[in-house]
Short mmCIF file of C-alpha atoms and ligand atoms in Angstrom, two decimals:
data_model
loop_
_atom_site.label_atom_id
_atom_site.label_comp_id
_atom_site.label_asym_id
_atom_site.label_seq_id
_atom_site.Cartn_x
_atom_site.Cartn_y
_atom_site.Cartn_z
CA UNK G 1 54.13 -5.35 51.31
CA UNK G 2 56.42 -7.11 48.53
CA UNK G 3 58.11 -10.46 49.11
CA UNK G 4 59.67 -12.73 46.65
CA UNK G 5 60.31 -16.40 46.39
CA UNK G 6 61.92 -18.71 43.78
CA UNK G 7 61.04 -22.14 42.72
CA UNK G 8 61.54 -24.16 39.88
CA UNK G 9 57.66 -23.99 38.35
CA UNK G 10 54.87 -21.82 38.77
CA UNK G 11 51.38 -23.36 38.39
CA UNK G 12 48.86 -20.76 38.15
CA UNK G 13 45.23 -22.57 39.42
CA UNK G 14 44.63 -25.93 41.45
CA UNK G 15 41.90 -27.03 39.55
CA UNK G 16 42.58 -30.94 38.58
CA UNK G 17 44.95 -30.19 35.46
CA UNK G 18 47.05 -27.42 37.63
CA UNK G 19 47.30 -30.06 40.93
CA UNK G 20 48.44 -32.91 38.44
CA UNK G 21 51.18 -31.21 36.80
CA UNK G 22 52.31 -29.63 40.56
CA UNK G 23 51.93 -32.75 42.21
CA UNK G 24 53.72 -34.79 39.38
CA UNK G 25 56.28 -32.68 39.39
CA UNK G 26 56.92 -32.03 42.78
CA UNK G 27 57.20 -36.26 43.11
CA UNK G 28 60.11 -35.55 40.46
CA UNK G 29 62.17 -33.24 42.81
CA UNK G 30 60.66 -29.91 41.57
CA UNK G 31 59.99 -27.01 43.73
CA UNK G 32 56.90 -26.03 42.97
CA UNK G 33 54.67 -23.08 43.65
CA UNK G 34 50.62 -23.36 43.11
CA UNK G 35 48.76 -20.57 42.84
CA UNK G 36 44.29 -20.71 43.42
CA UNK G 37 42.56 -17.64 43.80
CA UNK G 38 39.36 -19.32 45.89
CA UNK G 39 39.50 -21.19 49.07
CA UNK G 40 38.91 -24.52 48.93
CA UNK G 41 36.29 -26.45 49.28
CA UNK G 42 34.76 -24.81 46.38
CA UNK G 43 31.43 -26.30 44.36
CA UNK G 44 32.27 -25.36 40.32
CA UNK G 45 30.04 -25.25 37.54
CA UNK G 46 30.89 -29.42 36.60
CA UNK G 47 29.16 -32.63 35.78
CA UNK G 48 31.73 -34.28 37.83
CA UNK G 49 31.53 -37.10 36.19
CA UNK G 50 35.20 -39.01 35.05
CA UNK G 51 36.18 -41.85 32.68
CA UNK G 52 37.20 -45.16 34.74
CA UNK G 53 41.05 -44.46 32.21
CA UNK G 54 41.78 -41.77 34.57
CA UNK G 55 41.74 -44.72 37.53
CA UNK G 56 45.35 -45.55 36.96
CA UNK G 57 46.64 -41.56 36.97
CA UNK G 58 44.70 -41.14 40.16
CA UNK G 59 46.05 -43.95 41.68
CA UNK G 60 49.85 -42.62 40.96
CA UNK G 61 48.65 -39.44 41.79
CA UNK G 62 47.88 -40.77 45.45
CA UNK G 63 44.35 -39.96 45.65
CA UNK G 64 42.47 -43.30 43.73
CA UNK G 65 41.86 -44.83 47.19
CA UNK G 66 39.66 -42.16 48.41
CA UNK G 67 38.29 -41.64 44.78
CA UNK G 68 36.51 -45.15 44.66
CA UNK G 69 35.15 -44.41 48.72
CA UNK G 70 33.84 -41.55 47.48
CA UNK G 71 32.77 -41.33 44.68
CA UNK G 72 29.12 -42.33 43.33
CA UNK G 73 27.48 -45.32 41.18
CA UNK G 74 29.27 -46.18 38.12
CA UNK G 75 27.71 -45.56 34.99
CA UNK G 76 26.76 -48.44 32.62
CA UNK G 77 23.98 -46.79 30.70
CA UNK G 78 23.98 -43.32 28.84
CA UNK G 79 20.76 -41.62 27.53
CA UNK G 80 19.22 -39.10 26.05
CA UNK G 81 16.31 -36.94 27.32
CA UNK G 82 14.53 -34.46 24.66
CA UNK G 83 11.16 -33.68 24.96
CA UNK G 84 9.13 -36.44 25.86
CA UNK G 85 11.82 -39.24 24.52
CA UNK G 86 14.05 -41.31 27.11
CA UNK G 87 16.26 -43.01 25.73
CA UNK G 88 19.31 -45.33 26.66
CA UNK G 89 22.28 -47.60 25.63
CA UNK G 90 25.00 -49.48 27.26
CA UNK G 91 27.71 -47.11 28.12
CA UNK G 92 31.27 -48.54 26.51
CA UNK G 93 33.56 -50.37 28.79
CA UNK G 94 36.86 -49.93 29.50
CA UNK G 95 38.27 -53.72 28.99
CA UNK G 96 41.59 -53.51 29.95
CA UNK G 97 40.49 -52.70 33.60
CA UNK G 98 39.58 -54.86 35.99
CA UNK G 99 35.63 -54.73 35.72
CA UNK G 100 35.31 -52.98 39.11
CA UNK G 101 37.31 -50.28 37.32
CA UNK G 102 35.78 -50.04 33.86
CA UNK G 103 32.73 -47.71 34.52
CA UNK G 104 32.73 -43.96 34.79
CA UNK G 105 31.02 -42.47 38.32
CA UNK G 106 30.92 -39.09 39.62
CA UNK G 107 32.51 -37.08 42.31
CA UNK G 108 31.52 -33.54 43.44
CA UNK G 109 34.49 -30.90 42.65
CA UNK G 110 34.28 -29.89 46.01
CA UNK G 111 35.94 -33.13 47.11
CA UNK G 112 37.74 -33.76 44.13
CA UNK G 113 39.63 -30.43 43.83
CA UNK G 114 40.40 -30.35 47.41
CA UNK G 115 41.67 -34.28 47.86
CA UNK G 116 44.19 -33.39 44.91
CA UNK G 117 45.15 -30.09 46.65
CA UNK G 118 46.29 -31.90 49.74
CA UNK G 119 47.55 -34.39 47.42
CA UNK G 120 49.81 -31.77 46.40
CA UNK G 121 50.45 -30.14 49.62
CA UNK G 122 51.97 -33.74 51.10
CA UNK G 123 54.19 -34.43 48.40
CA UNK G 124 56.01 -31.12 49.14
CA UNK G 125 54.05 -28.27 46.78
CA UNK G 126 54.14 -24.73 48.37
CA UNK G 127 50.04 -23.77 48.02
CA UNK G 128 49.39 -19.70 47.56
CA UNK G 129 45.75 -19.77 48.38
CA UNK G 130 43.81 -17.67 47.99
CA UNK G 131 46.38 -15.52 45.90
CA UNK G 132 44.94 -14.60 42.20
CA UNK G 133 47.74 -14.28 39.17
CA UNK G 134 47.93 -10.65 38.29
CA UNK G 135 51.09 -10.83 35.58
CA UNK G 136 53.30 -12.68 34.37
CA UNK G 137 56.91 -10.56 33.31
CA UNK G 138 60.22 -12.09 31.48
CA UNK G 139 63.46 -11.88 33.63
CA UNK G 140 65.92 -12.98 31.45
CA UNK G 141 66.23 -16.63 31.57
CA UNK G 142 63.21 -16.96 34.37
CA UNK G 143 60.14 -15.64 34.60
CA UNK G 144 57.97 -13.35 37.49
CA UNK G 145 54.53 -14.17 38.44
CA UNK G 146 52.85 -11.23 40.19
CA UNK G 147 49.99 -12.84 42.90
CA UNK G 148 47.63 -10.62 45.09
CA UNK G 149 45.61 -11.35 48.01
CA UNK G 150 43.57 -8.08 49.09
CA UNK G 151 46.45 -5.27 49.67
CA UNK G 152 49.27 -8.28 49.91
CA UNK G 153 50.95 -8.51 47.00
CA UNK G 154 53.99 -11.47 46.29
CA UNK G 155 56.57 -11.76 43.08
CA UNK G 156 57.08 -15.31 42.54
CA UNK G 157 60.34 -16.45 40.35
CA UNK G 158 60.75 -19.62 38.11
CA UNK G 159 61.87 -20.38 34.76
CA UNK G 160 58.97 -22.86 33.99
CA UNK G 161 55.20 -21.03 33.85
CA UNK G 162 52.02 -23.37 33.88
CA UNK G 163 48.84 -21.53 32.58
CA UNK G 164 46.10 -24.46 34.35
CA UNK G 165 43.98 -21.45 35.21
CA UNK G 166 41.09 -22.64 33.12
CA UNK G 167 39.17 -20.54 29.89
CA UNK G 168 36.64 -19.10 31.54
CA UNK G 169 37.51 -16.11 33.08
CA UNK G 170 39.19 -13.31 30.95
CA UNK G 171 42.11 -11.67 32.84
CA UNK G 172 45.17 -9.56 32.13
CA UNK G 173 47.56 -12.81 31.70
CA UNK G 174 49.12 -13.28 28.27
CA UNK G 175 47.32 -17.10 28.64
CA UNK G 176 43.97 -16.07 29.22
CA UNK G 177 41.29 -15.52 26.91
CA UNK G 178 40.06 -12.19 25.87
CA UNK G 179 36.10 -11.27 26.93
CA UNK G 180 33.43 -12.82 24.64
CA UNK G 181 30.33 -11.67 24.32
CA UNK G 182 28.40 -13.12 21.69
CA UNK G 183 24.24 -13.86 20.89
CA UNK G 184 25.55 -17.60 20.26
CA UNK G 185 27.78 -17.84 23.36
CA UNK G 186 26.87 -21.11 25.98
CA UNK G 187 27.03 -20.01 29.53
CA UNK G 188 26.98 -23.09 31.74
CA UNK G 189 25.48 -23.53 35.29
CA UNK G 190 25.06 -26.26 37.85
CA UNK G 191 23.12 -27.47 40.90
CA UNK G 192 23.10 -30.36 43.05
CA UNK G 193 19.78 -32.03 44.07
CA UNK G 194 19.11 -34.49 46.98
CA UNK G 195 16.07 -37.44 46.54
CA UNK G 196 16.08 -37.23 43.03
CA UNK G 197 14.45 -40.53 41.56
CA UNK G 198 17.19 -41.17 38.36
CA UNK G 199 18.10 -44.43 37.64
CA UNK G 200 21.50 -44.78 39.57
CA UNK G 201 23.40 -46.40 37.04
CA UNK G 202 21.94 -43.92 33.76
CA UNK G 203 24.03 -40.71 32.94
CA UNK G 204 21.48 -39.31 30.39
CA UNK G 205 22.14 -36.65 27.97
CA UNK G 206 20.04 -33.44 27.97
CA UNK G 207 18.88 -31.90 24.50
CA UNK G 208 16.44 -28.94 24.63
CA UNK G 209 16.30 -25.70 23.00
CA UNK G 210 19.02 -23.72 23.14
CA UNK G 211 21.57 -25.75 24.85
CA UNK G 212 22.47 -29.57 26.04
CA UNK G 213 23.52 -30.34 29.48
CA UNK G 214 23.84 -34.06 31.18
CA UNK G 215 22.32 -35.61 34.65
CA UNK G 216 24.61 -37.87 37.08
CA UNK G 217 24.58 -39.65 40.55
CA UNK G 218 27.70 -37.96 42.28
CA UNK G 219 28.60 -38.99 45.60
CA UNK G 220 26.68 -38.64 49.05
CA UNK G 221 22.70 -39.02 47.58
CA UNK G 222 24.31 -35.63 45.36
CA UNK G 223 22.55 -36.04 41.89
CA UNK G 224 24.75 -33.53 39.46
CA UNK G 225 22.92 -31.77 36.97
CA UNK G 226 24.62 -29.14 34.27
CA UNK G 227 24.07 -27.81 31.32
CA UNK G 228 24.95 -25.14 28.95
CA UNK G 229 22.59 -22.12 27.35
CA UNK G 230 22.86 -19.97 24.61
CA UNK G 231 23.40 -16.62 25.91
CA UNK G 232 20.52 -14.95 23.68
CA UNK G 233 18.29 -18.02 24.40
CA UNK G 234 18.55 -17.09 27.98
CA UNK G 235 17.80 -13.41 27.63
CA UNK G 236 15.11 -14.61 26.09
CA UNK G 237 13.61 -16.47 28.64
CA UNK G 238 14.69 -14.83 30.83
CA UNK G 239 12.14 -11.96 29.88
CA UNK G 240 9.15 -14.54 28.80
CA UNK G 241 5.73 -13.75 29.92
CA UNK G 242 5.59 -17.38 31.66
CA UNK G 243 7.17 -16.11 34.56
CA UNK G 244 4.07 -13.46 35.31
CA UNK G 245 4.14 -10.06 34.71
CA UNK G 246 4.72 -9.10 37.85
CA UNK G 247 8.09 -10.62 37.57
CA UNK G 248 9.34 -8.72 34.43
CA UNK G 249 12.76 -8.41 34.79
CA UNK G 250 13.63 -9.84 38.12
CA UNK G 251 13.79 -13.61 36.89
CA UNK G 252 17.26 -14.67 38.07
CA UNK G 253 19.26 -16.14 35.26
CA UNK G 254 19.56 -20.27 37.13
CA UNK G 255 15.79 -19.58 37.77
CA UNK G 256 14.86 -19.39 33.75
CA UNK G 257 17.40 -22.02 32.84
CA UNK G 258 15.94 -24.77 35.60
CA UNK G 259 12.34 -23.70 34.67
CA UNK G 260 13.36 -24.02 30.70
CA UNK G 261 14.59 -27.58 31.84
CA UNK G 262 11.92 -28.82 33.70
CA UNK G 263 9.14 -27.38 30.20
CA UNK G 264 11.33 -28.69 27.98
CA UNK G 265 12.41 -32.45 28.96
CA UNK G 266 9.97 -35.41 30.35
CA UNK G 267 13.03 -36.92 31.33
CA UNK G 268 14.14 -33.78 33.85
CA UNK G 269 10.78 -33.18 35.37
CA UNK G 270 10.20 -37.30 35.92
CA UNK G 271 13.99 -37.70 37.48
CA UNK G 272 13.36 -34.17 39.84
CA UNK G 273 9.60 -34.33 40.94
CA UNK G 274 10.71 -35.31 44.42
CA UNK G 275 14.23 -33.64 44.31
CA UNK G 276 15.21 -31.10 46.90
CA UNK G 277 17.71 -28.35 45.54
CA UNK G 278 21.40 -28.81 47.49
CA UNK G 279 22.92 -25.16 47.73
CA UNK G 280 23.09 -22.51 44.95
CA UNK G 281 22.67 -23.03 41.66
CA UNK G 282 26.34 -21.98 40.09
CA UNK G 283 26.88 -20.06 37.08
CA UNK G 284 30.03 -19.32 34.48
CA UNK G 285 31.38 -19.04 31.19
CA UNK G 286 30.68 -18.40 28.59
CA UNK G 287 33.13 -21.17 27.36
CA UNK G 288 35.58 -21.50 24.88
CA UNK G 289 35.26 -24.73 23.30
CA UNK G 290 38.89 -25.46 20.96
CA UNK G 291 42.03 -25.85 20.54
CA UNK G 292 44.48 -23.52 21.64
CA UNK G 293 48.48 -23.26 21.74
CA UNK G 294 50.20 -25.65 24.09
CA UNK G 295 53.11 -23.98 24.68
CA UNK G 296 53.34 -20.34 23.57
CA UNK G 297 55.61 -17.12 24.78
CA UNK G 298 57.46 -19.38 26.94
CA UNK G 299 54.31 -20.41 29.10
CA UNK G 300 53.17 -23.79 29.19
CA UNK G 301 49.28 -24.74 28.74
CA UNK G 302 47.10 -27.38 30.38
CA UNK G 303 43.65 -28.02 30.86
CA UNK G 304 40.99 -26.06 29.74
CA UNK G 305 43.48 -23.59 28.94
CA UNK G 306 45.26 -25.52 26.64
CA UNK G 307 42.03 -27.24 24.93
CA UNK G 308 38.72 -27.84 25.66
CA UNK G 309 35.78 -30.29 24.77
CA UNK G 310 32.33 -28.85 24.29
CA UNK G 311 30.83 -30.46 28.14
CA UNK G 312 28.45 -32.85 25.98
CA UNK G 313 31.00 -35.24 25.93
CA UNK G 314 31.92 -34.60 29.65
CA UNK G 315 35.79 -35.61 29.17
CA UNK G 316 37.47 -32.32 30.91
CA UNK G 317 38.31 -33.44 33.92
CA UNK G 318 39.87 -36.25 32.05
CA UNK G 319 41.91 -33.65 29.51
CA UNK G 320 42.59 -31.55 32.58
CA UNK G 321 44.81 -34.43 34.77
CA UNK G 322 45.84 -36.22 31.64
CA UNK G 323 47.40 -32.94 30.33
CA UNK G 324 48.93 -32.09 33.64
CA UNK G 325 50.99 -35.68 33.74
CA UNK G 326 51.91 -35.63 30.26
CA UNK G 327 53.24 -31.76 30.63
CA UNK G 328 55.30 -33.07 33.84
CA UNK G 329 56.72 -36.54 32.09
CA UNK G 330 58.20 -34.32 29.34
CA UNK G 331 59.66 -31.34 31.75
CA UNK G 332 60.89 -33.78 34.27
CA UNK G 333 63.13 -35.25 31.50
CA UNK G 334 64.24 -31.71 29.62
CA UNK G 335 67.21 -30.51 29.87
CA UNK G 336 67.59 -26.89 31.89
CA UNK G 337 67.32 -24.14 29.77
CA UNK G 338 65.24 -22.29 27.02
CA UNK G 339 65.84 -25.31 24.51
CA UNK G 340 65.21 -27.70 26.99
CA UNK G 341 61.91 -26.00 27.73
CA UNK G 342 61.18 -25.70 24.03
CA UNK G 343 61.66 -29.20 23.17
CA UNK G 344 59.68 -30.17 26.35
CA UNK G 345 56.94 -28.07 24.65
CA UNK G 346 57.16 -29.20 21.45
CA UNK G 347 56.37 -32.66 22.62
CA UNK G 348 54.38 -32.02 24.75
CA UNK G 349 51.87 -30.37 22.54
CA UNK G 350 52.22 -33.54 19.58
CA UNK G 351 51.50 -36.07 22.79
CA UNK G 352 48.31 -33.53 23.57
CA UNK G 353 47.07 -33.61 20.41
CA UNK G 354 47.70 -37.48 19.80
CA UNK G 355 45.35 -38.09 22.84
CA UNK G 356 42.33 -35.07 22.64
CA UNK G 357 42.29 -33.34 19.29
CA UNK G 358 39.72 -36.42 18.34
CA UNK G 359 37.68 -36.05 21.30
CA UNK G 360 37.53 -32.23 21.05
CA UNK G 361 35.80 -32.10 16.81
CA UNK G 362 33.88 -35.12 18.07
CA UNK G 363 32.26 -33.18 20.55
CA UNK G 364 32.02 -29.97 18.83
CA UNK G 365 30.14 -32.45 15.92
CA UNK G 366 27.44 -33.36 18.40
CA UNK G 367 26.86 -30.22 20.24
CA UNK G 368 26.33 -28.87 17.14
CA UNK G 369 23.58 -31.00 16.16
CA UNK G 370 22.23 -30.72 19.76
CA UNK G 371 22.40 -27.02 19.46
CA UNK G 372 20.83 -26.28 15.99
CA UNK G 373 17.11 -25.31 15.91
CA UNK G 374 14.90 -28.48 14.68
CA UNK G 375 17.32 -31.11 15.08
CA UNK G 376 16.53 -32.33 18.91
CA UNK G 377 13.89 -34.34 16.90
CA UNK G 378 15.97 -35.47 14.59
CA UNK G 379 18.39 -36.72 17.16
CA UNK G 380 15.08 -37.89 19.10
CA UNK G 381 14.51 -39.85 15.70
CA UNK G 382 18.23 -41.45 15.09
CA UNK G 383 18.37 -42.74 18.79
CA UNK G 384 15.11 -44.22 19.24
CA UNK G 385 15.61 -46.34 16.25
CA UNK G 386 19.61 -46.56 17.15
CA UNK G 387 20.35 -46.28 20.99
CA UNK G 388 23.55 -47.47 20.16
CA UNK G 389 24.39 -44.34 18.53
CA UNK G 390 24.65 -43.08 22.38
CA UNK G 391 27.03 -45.94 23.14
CA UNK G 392 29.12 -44.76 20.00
CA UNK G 393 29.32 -41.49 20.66
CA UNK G 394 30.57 -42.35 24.13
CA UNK G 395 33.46 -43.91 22.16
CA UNK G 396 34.15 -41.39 19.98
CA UNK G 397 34.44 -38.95 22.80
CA UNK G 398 37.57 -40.94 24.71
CA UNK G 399 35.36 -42.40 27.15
CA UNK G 400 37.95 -45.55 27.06
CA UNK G 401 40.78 -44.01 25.13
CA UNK G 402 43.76 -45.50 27.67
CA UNK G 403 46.21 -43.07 28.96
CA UNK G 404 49.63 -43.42 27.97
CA UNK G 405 52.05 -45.05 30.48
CA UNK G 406 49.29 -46.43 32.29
CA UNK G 407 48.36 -49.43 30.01
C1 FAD L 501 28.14 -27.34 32.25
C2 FAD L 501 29.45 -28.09 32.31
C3 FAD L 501 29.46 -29.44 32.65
C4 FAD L 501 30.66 -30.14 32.67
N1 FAD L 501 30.64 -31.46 33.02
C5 FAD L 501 31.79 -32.17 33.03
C6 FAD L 501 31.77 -33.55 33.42
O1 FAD L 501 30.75 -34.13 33.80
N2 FAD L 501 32.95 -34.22 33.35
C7 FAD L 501 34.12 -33.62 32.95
O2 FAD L 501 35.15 -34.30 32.89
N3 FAD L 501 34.16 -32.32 32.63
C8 FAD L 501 33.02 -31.56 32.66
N4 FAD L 501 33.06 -30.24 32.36
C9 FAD L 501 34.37 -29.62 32.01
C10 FAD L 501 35.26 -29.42 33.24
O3 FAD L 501 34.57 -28.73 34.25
C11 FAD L 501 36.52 -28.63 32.86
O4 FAD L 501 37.03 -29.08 31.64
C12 FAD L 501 37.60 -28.76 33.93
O5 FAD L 501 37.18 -28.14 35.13
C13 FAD L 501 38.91 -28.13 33.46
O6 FAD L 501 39.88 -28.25 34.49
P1 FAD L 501 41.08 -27.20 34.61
O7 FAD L 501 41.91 -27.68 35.75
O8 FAD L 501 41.70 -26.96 33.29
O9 FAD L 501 40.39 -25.81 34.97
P2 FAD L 501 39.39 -25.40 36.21
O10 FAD L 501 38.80 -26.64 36.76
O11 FAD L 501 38.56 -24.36 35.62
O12 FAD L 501 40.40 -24.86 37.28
C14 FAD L 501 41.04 -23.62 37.12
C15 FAD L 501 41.42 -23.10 38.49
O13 FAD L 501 42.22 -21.91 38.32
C16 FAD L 501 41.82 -20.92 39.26
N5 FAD L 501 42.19 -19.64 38.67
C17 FAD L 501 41.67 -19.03 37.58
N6 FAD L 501 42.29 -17.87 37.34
C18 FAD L 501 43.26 -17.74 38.29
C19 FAD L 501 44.25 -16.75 38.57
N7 FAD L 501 44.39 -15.67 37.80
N8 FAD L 501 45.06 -16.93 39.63
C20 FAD L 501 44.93 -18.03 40.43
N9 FAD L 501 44.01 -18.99 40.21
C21 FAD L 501 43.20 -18.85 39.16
C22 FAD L 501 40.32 -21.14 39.39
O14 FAD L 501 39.84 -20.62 40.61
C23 FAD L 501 40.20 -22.67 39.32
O15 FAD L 501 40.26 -23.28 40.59
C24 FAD L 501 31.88 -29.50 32.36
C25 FAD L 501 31.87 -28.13 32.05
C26 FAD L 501 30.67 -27.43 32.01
C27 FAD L 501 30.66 -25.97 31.65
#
């Protein structure tokens, strides 16, 4: 069966960027329609952890309260482990917050994603879930958003289209990315462990071969740990003799990676030896670190869709809400109309670049050095003698870059 409904914006995925921009501009008057293809509660491959500048958009967003309840330790030291080196340095602080505010800590996406859905939900957004975004089709001056759920199919009208659907996942949409499948490709996983003996207020960076991933205290005794692998790196390993012969070919993909960890890093196997594994281990990608088009074909872009950081720097879920406000600010203002929409656009993609385009080559600069063969020493080398090299690079990623309007 076929039903169709109109609203005033389409938002196509709740992840944070997609329920910040419905949320926002639902608060502005807008009918809104949000479209997630999983049921929430979900887990998602994520570090979870967020800058302490996003404290202020949370809080206008309605959900900062039951951020800081929630939430783990904040952060106040970043490191590095690689190899046997541990290393560590004062994470940057955020001075124009009160000091309670200015450090970093971690919340599972499970919670996180789903307070911000409901978020949504109470300030009037009407929630398709789980419906996935098939196509998108002009209709003279609006546009039509096909969404499925099993046989059920709905057309969904509205001249503005938000593309917050992530960069992950290839898919028929004119936003989404087309398949990639390259040798140097990361794919990025996840797990959460319980008794694990890190240092509660250390988020330390992990460098081994073929890849770089990052350890956190998230909330409820959860300690985060990602990461992200070269896709040939893991076919690699994933056929290595160390896992016995009589294993050839049945080593599952999160079982190579956490074994590659726990060989390659002092710092991994020291911080896990009396860690119990929390559910799955979570796969996806690979990912598409860059910048893309903000506004393009008539369909606006936020999130990971519209740019993304290499995860070194661990700033997306930062990008993702910051992107969704700004997007809202400028529609909420525009006139009706195709120019209206085009100026909105056009502004909003200067005010996007303004705020992440230095965060996204600052990132790319230091995966890259994380990633090429040979220079985990060197890296080893510089931050032994120069911990505060960490602390700088913390900088340099937006760590305490303050959001406009919020300062
Ligand atoms: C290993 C790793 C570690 C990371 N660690 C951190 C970290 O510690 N801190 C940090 O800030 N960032 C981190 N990131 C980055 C962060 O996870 C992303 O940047 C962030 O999730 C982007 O948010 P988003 O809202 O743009 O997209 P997503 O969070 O990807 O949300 C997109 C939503 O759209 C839905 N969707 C997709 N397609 C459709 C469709 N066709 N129809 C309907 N719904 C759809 C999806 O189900 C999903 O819920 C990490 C990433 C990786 C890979």
């Amino acid at each position: 069966m076929t039903r169709l409904s109109t609203h005033d914006a389409i938002i196509i995925g709740a992840g944070p960027a997609g329920t910040s921009v419905a949320l926002t501009l639902a608060r502005h008057g807008w009918a809104v329609a949000l479209v997630e293809k999983s049921a929430f509660p979900r887990r998602k491959v994520c570090g979870e952890y967020m800058s302490a500048s996003n404290l202020a958009l949370l809080d206008r967003l309605g959900i900062g309260e039951a951020w800081r309840a929630n939430a783990g330790p904040e952060i106040r030291r970043v490191g590095l482990f690689s190899g046997e080196t541990c290393v560590e340095a004062p994470m940057p602080h955020a001075k124009d917050e009160p000091s309670a505010n200015g450090f970093g800590r971690a919340l599972g996406r499970d919670i996180l994603d789903f307070l911000l859905l409901q978020a949504a939900r109470s300030a009037g957004v009407e929630i398709f879930q789980p419906y996935r975004a098939v196509a998108i089709e002009r209709d003279g001056d609006m546009q039509t958003v096909q969404i499925q759920a099993g046989d059920e199919t709905t057309m969904l009208r509205a001249p503005v289209i938000v593309a917050a659907h992530g960069s992950w996942e290839p898919g028929p949409l004119p936003s989404q990315l087309e398949k990639a499948n390259r040798p140097s490709d990361l794919l990025g996983f996840k797990a959460h462990f319980t008794g694990s003996s890190l240092a509660p207020d250390l988020m330390p960076l992990l460098a081994f071969p073929g890849g770089y991933g990052g350890m956190v205290w998230a909330d409820h005794g959860r300690l985060s740990i990602s990461c992200c692998i070269r896709r040939d790196m893991l076919a690699q390993l994933r056929k290595h003799k160390h896992h016995g012969p009589e294993h050839q070919g049945h080593v599952s993909a999160s079982d190579a990676v956490f074994r590659h960890l726990m060989d390659s890093c002092r710092g991994i196997r020291d911080a896990l030896e009396t860690a119990h594994l929390d559910g799955p281990w979570l796969a996806a990608g690979p990912i598409r670190p860059g910048l893309r088009s903000c506004y393009e074909g008539d369909i606006f872009r936020v999130g990971n869709a519209a740019g993304e950081s290499h995860p070194i720097v661990a700033e997306g879920i930062s990008m993702a809400l910051q992107s969704g406000w700004l997007l809202a600010s400028e529609l909420a203002c525009a006139p009706a109309g195709r120019a209206g929409r085009e100026a909105a656009g056009r502004h909003y993609a200067a005010a996007w670049k303004g705020l992440f385009s230095t965060r996204v080559y600052a990132a790319a600069a230091i995966a890259r050095i994380a990633l090429r063969p040979g220079s985990a020493a060197l890296m080893e080398a510089t931050v032994r003698n120069f911990p505060k090299a960490l602390t700088l690079g913390a900088q340099l990623s937006g760590k305490i870059k303050p959001v406009p309007g919020f300062v």
